[in-house]
mmCIF file of C-alpha atoms in Angstrom:
data_model
loop_
_atom_site.group_PDB
_atom_site.id
_atom_site.type_symbol
_atom_site.label_atom_id
_atom_site.label_comp_id
_atom_site.label_asym_id
_atom_site.label_seq_id
_atom_site.Cartn_x
_atom_site.Cartn_y
_atom_site.Cartn_z
ATOM 1 C CA MET A 1 0.195 0.036 -0.010
ATOM 2 C CA THR A 2 1.650 3.582 -1.033
ATOM 3 C CA GLN A 3 1.151 6.034 1.078
ATOM 4 C CA PRO A 4 -0.917 9.213 0.908
ATOM 5 C CA LYS A 5 -0.175 12.363 -0.914
ATOM 6 C CA THR A 6 -0.288 13.996 2.764
ATOM 7 C CA ASP A 7 2.433 12.800 3.900
ATOM 8 C CA LEU A 8 4.467 14.975 5.880
ATOM 9 C CA ALA A 9 8.005 14.832 3.816
ATOM 10 C CA TYR A 10 6.273 14.233 0.291
ATOM 11 C CA LEU A 11 4.882 17.935 1.090
ATOM 12 C CA ARG A 12 8.284 19.364 1.952
ATOM 13 C CA SER A 13 9.679 18.174 -1.217
ATOM 14 C CA GLU A 14 6.882 19.522 -2.850
ATOM 15 C CA LYS A 15 8.081 22.412 -1.613
ATOM 16 C CA ALA A 16 11.839 23.003 -2.025
ATOM 17 C CA LYS A 17 11.413 22.039 -5.808
ATOM 18 C CA ALA A 18 9.050 24.958 -6.248
ATOM 19 C CA GLU A 19 10.945 26.571 -4.637
ATOM 20 C CA GLN A 20 13.819 26.247 -6.252
ATOM 21 C CA LYS A 21 11.828 26.274 -9.013
ATOM 22 C CA LEU A 22 10.824 29.726 -8.781
ATOM 23 C CA ARG A 23 14.241 30.999 -8.029
ATOM 24 C CA SER A 24 15.178 29.659 -11.867
ATOM 25 C CA CYS A 25 12.355 31.340 -13.181
ATOM 26 C CA GLN A 26 13.051 34.400 -10.597
ATOM 27 C CA HIS A 27 16.580 34.570 -12.171
ATOM 28 C CA ARG A 28 15.378 33.954 -16.072
ATOM 29 C CA GLU A 29 13.691 36.890 -15.545
ATOM 30 C CA LYS A 30 16.581 39.038 -14.385
ATOM 31 C CA ILE A 31 18.290 37.638 -17.408
ATOM 32 C CA LEU A 32 15.258 38.465 -19.974
ATOM 33 C CA GLU A 33 15.264 42.254 -18.088
ATOM 34 C CA ARG A 34 18.650 42.843 -18.898
ATOM 35 C CA ARG A 35 19.135 41.489 -22.721
ATOM 36 C CA MET A 36 15.415 44.135 -22.843
ATOM 37 C CA SER A 37 17.117 46.945 -20.978
ATOM 38 C CA GLU A 38 20.479 46.596 -23.704
ATOM 39 C CA LEU A 39 18.177 46.009 -26.956
ATOM 40 C CA ASN A 40 16.510 49.187 -25.662
ATOM 41 C CA ARG A 41 19.179 51.105 -25.666
ATOM 42 C CA ARG A 42 21.474 49.640 -28.458
ATOM 43 C CA GLU A 43 17.644 50.699 -30.405
ATOM 44 C CA ARG A 44 18.113 54.342 -28.871
ATOM 45 C CA VAL A 45 22.205 54.748 -29.726
ATOM 46 C CA HIS A 46 20.857 53.965 -33.211
ATOM 47 C CA ARG A 47 17.703 56.685 -33.436
ATOM 48 C CA LEU A 48 20.294 58.601 -31.646
ATOM 49 C CA CYS A 49 23.228 58.335 -34.399
ATOM 50 C CA THR A 50 21.008 58.157 -37.570
ATOM 51 C CA ARG A 51 19.467 61.107 -36.110
ATOM 52 C CA ALA A 52 22.140 63.035 -35.318
ATOM 53 C CA GLY A 53 23.127 62.337 -39.018
ATOM 54 C CA MET A 54 20.065 63.536 -40.659
ATOM 55 C CA LEU A 55 20.507 66.594 -38.957
ATOM 56 C CA GLU A 56 24.300 67.283 -39.932
ATOM 57 C CA SER A 57 23.210 66.824 -43.388
ATOM 58 C CA PHE A 58 21.900 70.262 -43.187
ATOM 59 C CA LEU A 59 24.665 71.645 -41.641
ATOM 60 C CA ILE A 60 27.803 73.524 -43.911
ATOM 61 C CA CYS A 61 30.782 72.418 -41.880
ATOM 62 C CA PRO A 62 29.336 70.771 -38.742
ATOM 63 C CA GLY A 63 32.828 69.500 -37.033
ATOM 64 C CA GLU A 64 33.307 73.527 -37.192
ATOM 65 C CA LEU A 65 30.147 74.615 -34.809
ATOM 66 C CA THR A 66 30.267 73.906 -31.570
ATOM 67 C CA ASP A 67 27.428 72.278 -29.214
ATOM 68 C CA ASP A 68 26.079 75.264 -28.477
ATOM 69 C CA GLN A 69 25.959 77.403 -31.930
ATOM 70 C CA VAL A 70 23.829 74.005 -32.654
ATOM 71 C CA MET A 71 21.737 73.677 -30.105
ATOM 72 C CA GLU A 72 21.112 77.503 -30.993
ATOM 73 C CA LEU A 73 20.566 76.500 -34.517
ATOM 74 C CA LEU A 74 17.777 74.061 -33.436
ATOM 75 C CA LYS A 75 16.185 76.528 -31.047
ATOM 76 C CA ILE A 76 15.245 78.980 -33.516
ATOM 77 C CA SER A 77 14.394 76.438 -36.351
ATOM 78 C CA PHE A 78 11.740 74.826 -33.982
ATOM 79 C CA ARG A 79 10.397 78.276 -32.880
ATOM 80 C CA GLN A 80 9.581 78.877 -36.314
ATOM 81 C CA PRO A 81 5.275 78.385 -36.190
ATOM 82 C CA GLU A 82 5.521 76.581 -39.725
ATOM 83 C CA VAL A 83 7.914 73.913 -38.093
ATOM 84 C CA VAL A 84 6.116 73.700 -34.654
ATOM 85 C CA LEU A 85 2.494 73.385 -35.989
ATOM 86 C CA ALA A 86 4.086 70.850 -38.510
ATOM 87 C CA LEU A 87 5.961 68.574 -35.499
ATOM 88 C CA ALA A 88 2.133 69.196 -33.401
ATOM 89 C CA LYS A 89 0.285 67.585 -36.867
ATOM 90 C CA MET A 90 3.014 64.585 -37.231
ATOM 91 C CA VAL A 91 2.796 63.596 -33.054
ATOM 92 C CA HIS A 92 -0.978 63.760 -34.059
ATOM 93 C CA ASP A 93 -0.850 61.910 -36.485
ATOM 94 C CA VAL A 94 1.226 59.178 -35.182
ATOM 95 C CA HIS A 95 -1.359 59.109 -31.624
ATOM 96 C CA GLU A 96 -4.140 58.813 -33.867
ATOM 97 C CA LYS A 97 -2.384 55.951 -35.738
ATOM 98 C CA GLN A 98 -1.470 54.514 -32.213
ATOM 99 C CA ASN A 99 -5.103 55.028 -30.879
ATOM 100 C CA VAL A 100 -3.910 57.418 -28.012
ATOM 101 C CA PRO A 101 -6.190 59.801 -26.006
ATOM 102 C CA ASN A 102 -5.934 63.275 -26.955
ATOM 103 C CA PRO A 103 -5.884 64.989 -23.639
ATOM 104 C CA TYR A 104 -7.769 68.069 -24.776
ATOM 105 C CA GLU A 105 -10.498 66.125 -26.635
ATOM 106 C CA ILE A 106 -11.563 63.593 -23.717
ATOM 107 C CA GLY A 107 -13.036 66.840 -21.200
ATOM 108 C CA ARG A 108 -12.201 68.592 -18.725
ATOM 109 C CA ASN A 109 -12.039 66.166 -16.142
ATOM 110 C CA TYR A 110 -9.067 64.378 -17.448
ATOM 111 C CA THR A 111 -6.698 64.339 -15.055
ATOM 112 C CA PRO A 112 -3.532 61.673 -16.448
ATOM 113 C CA PHE A 113 -1.825 61.176 -13.442
ATOM 114 C CA ARG A 114 -3.853 59.918 -10.541
#
């Protein structure tokens, strides 16, 4: 006759197995989180390098300009009404495509942070 599965030694053994599996899964989760972080960082670096290259393609002698001069040029450029409107439209179109709610259209009682 076999012992019932309520035997204390059996339950302790099952608990130890479950705890080991939990530790293993937690370790795997940390590995995956690190990998995601690395991939996100690589993606961001690629995006920054690509866009910086785009900016430099419009500058005359980009290596001779200081960072402050480029920043001043960007500030001037992005204050132009046409640029402000074009950027707002682009962001709106992206949000609309992704179904992101516009806080100005939701109503007066809308609070994004609660």
